[in-house]
Coordinates of C-alpha atoms in Angstrom, one line a residue:
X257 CA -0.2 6.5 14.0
X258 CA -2.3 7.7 11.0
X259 CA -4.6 5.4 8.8
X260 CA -1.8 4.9 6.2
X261 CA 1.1 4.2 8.3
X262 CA -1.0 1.6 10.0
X263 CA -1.7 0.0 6.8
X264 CA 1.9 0.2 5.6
X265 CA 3.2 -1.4 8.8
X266 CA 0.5 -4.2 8.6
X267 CA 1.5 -4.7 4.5
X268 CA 5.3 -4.0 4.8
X269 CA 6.1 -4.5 8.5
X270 CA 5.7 -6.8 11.4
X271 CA 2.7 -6.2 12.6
X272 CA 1.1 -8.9 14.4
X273 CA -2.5 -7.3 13.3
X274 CA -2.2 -9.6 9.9
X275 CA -2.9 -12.5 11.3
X276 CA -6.1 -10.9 12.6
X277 CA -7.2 -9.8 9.2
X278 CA -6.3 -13.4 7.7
X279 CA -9.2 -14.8 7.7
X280 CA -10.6 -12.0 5.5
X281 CA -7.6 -11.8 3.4
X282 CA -8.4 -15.8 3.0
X283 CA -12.0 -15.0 1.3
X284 CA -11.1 -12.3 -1.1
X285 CA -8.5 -14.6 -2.2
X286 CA -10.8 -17.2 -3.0
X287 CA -13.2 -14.6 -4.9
X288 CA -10.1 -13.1 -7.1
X289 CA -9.3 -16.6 -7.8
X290 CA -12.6 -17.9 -8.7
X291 CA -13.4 -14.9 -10.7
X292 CA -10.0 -15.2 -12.7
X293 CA -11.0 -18.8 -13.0
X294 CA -14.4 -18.2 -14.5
X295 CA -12.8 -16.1 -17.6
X296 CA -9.6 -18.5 -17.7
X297 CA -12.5 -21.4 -18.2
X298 CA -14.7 -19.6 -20.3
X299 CA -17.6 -19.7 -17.7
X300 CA -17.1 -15.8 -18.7
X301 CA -16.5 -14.4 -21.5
X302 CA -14.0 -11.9 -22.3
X303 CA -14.5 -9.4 -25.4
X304 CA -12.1 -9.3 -27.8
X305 CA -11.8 -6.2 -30.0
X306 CA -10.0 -5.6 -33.6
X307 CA -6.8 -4.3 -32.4
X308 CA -4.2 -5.5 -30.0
X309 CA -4.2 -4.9 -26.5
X310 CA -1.4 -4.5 -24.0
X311 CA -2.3 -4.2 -19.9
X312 CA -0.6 -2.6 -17.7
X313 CA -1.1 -3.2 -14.8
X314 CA 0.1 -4.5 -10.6
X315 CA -1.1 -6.6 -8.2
X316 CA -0.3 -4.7 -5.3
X317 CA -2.2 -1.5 -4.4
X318 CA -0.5 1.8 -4.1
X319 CA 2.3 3.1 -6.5
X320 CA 4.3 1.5 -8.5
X321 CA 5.5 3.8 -11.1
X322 CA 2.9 2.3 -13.3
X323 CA 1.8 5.1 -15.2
X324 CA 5.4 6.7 -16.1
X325 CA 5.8 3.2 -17.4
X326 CA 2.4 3.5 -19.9
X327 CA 4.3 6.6 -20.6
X328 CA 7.4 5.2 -21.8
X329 CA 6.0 2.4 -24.0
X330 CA 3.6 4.8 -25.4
X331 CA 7.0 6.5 -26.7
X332 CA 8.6 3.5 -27.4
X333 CA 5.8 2.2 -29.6
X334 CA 5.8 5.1 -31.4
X335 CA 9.1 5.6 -32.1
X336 CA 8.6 2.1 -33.9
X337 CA 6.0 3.2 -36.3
X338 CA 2.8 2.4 -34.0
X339 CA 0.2 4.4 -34.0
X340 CA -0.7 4.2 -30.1
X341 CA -4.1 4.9 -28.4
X342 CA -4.4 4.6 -24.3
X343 CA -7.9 3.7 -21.8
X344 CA -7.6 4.2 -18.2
X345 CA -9.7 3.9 -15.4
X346 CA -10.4 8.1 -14.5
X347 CA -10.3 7.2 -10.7
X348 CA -11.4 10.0 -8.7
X349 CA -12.9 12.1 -11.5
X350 CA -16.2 13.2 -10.9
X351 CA -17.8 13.6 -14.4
X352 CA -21.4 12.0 -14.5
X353 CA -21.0 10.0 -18.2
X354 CA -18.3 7.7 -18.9
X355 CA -16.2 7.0 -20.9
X356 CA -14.7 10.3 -21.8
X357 CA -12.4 11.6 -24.4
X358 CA -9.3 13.5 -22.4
X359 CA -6.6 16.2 -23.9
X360 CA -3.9 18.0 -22.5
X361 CA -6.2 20.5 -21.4
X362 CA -9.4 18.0 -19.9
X363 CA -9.9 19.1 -16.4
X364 CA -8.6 16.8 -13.8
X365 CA -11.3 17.1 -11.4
X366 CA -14.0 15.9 -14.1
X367 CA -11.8 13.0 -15.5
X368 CA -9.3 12.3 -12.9
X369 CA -5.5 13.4 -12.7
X370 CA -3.8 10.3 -14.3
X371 CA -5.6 10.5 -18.0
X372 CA -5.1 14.3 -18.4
X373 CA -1.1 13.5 -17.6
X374 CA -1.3 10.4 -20.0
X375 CA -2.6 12.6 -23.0
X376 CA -0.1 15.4 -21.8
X377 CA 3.0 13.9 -21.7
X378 CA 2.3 10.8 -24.9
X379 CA -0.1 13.6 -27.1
X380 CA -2.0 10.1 -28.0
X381 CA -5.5 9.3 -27.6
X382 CA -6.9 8.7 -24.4
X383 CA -10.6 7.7 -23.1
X384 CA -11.0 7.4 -19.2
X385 CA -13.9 5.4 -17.7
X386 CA -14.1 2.4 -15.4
X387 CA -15.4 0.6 -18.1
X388 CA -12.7 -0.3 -19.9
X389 CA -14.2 -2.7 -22.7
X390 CA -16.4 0.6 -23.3
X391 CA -13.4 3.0 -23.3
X392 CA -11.6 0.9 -25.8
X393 CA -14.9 0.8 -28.1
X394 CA -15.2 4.6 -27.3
X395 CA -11.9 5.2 -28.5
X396 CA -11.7 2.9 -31.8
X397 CA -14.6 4.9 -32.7
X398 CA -12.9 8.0 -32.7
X399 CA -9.6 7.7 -33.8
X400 CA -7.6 4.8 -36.2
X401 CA -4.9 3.3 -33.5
X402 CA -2.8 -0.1 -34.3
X403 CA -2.5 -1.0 -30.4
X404 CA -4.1 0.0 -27.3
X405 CA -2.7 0.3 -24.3
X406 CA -4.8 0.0 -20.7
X407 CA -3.8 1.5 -18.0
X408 CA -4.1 -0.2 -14.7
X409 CA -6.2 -2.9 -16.2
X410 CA -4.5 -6.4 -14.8
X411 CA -8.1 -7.4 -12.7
X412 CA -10.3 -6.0 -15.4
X413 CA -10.7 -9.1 -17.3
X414 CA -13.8 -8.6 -19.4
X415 CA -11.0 -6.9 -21.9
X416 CA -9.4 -9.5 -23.6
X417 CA -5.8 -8.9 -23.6
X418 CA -3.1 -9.8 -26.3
X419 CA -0.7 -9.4 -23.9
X420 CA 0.1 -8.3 -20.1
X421 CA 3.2 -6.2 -18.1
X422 CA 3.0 -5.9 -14.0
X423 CA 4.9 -3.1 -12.8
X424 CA 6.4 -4.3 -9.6
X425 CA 7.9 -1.2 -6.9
X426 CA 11.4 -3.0 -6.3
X427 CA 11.6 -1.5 -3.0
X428 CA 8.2 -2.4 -1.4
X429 CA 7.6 -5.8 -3.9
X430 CA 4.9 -8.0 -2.8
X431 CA 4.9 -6.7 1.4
X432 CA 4.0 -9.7 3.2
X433 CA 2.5 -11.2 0.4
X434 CA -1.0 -11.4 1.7
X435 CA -3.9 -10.0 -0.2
X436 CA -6.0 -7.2 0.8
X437 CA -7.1 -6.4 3.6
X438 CA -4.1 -8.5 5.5
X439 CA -2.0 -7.5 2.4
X440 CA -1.2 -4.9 -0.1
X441 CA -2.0 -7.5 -2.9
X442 CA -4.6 -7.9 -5.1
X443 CA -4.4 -11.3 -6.4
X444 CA -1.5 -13.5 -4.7
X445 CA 2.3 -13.7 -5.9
X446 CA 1.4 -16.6 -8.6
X447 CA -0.3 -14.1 -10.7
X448 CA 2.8 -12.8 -11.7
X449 CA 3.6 -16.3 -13.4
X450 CA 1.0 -15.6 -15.7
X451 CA 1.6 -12.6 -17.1
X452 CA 4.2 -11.7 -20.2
X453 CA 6.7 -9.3 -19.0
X454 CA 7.5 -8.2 -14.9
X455 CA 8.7 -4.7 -15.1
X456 CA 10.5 -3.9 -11.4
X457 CA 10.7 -0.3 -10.2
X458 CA 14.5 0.4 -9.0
X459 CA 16.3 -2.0 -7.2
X460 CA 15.5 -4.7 -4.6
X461 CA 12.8 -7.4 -5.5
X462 CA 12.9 -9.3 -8.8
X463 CA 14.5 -12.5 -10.1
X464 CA 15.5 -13.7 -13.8
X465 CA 13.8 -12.6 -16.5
X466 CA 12.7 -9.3 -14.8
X467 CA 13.1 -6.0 -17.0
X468 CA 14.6 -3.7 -13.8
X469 CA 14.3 0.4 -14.7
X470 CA 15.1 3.3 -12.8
X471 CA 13.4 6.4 -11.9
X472 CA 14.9 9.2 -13.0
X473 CA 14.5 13.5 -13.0
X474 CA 14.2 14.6 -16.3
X475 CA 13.1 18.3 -16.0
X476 CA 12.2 20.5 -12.8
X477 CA 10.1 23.3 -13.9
X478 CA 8.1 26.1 -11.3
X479 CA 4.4 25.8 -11.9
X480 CA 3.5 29.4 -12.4
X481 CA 6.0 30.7 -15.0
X482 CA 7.2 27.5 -16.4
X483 CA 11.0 28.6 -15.7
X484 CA 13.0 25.3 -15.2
X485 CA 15.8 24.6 -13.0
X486 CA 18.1 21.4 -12.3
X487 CA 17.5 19.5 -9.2
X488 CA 21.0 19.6 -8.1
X489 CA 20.2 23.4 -7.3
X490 CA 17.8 22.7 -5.0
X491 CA 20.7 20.5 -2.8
X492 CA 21.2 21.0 0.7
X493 CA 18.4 23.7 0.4
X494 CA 15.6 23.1 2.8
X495 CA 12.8 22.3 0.6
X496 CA 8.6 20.5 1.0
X497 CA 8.0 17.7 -1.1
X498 CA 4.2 17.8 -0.9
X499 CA 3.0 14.2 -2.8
X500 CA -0.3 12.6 -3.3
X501 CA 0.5 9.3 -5.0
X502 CA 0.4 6.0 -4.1
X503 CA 3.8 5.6 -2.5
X504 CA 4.5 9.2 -1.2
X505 CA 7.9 7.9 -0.1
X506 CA 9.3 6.8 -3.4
X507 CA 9.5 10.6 -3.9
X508 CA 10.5 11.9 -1.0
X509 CA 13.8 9.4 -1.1
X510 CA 14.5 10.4 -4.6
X511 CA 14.6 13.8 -3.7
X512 CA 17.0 12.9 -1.0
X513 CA 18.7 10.7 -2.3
X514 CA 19.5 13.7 -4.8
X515 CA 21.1 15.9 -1.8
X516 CA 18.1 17.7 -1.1
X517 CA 16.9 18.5 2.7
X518 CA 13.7 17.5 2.1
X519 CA 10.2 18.0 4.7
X520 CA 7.8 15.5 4.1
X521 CA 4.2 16.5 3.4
X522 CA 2.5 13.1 2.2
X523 CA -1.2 13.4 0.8
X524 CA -3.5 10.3 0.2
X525 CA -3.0 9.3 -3.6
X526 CA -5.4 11.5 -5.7
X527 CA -5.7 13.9 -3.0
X528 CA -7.4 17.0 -3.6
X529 CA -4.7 19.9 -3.7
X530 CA -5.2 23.5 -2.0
X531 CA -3.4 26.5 -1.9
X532 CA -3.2 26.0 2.1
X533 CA -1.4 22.4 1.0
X534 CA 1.3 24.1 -0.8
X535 CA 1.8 27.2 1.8
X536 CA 4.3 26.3 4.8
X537 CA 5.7 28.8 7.6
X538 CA 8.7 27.8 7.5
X539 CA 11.5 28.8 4.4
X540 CA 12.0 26.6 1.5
X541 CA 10.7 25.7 -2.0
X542 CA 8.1 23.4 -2.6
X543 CA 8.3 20.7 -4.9
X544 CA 5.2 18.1 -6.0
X545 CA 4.9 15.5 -8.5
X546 CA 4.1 16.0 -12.0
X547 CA 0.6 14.0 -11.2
X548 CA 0.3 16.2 -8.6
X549 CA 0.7 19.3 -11.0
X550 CA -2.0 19.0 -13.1
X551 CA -4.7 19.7 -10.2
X552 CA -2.8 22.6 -9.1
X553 CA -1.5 24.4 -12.6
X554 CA -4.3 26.8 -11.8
X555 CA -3.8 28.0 -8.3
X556 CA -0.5 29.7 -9.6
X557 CA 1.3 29.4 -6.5
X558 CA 4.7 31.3 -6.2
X559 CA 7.8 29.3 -5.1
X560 CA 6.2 25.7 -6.7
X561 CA 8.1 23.4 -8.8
X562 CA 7.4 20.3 -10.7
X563 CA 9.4 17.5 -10.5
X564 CA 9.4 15.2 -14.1
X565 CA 9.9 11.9 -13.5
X566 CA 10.9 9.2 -16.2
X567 CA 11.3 5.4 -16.3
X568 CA 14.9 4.4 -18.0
X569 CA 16.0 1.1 -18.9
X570 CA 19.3 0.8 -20.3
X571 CA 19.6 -0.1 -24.3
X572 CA 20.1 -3.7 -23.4
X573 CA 16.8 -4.5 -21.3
X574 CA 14.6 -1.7 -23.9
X575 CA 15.8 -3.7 -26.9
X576 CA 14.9 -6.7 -25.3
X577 CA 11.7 -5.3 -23.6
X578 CA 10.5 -4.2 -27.1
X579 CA 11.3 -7.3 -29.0
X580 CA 8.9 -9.4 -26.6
X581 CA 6.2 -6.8 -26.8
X582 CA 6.7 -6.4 -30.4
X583 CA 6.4 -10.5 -31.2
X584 CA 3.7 -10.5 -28.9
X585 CA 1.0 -8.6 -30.5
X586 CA 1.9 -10.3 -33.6
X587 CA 4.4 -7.4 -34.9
X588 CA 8.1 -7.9 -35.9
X589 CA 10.0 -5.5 -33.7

């Protein structure tokens, strides 16, 4: 067994290897809640800027459809008159000064993969850096925005925060509810008490008052030529999902799910992609994620496609979803 299946049978399973990692899992729970304790009690201070900000954000590691969900209220926000800018962290990239403007066209390996897909796929602004206080400075310098929204930004409380969204994966939820290393969490369950809206991920975990959404295809298109295609021609085709995101998995069952025979090919999230990672003996197209296809957009590899993947909440739960974003930032919806 690998490195990652280790982990997920440890976070999601029954392994008994846990309890051996308690004690650990014991002290970084004790240091995530004293340092949310020292802003919560002012010991530190949080910076406030001059325009709202919403987080986004989990407590869990690994996917959670997180960013596709940044991408959705970017559009929603929009589409109700707000001019929108976006800060994320730029994990992975390996440019030297930070923070960074990114467009469409940015380079992935200097900025990371996720901010060149955020500024793609919502054409707002975007700064990437792991600071986010200066990303958000960086980016009210540059352009006129009404609300900001930070990307994976739950734990990074030196932003103030006008209001906060956790993006739960219905299928995995909390694991066994333990934070890291005994655990997949970050901060313990009771965080999620705190924060102003739970977004859930498909079906399976969740309770009242949960917005649930569902993944779903929205175009399939082949990487070199940009031809598109539906998914259901691809079914009962032998095809490679190649994926390196957070929960690998989540992919690989949508595609079958769809009807597809699918071969798995799972990459660590942020992976590094090669022309030898997208070449396979044996027949079939290969299909990868739409984060996935920004690092690779250049090797022009023949028989690739892109999978586009969209959060959709019905017109119920995105009226409601809105309003409570909408009033909380101050705004009528």
């Amino acid at each position: 067994m690998d490195a990652a299946g280790l982990l997920n049978d440890i976070w999601y399973g029954k392994s008994p290897m846990r309890f051996a990692l308690w004690p650990v899992s014991a002290v970084y729970r004790a240091l995530a809640w004293a340092r949310r304790t020292a802003y919560q009690r002012g010991w530190r201070r949080a910076v406030e800027v001059s325009v709202p900000i919403i987080v986004v954000g989990n407590v869990s590691v690994g996917g959670t459809g997180k960013t596709p969900f940044v991408i959705w209220l970017a559009e929603q926000l929009r589409q109700r008159g707000r001019k929108v800018g976006i800060v994320t962290r730029g994990y992975r990239g390996k440019g030297k000064e930070w923070p960074r403007a990114v467009a469409a066209d940015s380079d992935p390996e200097e900025v990371g993969d996720e901010p060149v897909l955020l500024a793609r796929r919502t054409r707002c602004p975007v700064v990437a850096g792991p600071d986010r206080v200066a990303c958000v400075e960086a980016l009210l310098e540059k352009s006129r925005v009404d609300v900001v929204l930070s990307d994976d930004g739950l734990q990074h409380y030196r932003l103030a925060r006008t209001f906060e969204i956790a993006v739960v994966d219905g299928a995995r939820g909390m694991g066994n509810g333990l934070c890291l290393p005994a655990g997949p969490l970050r901060e313990p369950p009771s965080r999620l008490q705190e924060v102003d809206a739970i977004v859930v991920n498909g079906a399976g975990w969740g309770h009242a008052g949960v917005f649930r959404a569902d993944a779903v295809v929205t175009r399939v298109y082949h990487l070199k030529d940009g031809a598109e295609r539906t998914l259901e021609s691809f079914e009962k085709k032998p095809v490679h999902a190649v994926a390196g995101i957070g929960n690998p998995q989540r992919f690989f069952d949508l595609l079958s799910d769809a009807g597809l025979n699918v071969e798995e090919h799972p990459l660590e999230d942020h992976a590094e992609i090669t022309l030898d990672d997208l070449t396979f003996d044996e027949p079939g197209a290969v299909l990868i994620t739409e984060k996935d296809a920004v690092k690779c957009e250049h090797l022009k590899a023949n028989g690739v496609w892109c999978v586009v993947v969209d959060f959709k909440f019905d017109a119920d739960r995105t009226a409601r979803l809105m309003r409570l974003v909408l009033r909380g930032i101050g705004e009528r919806a």
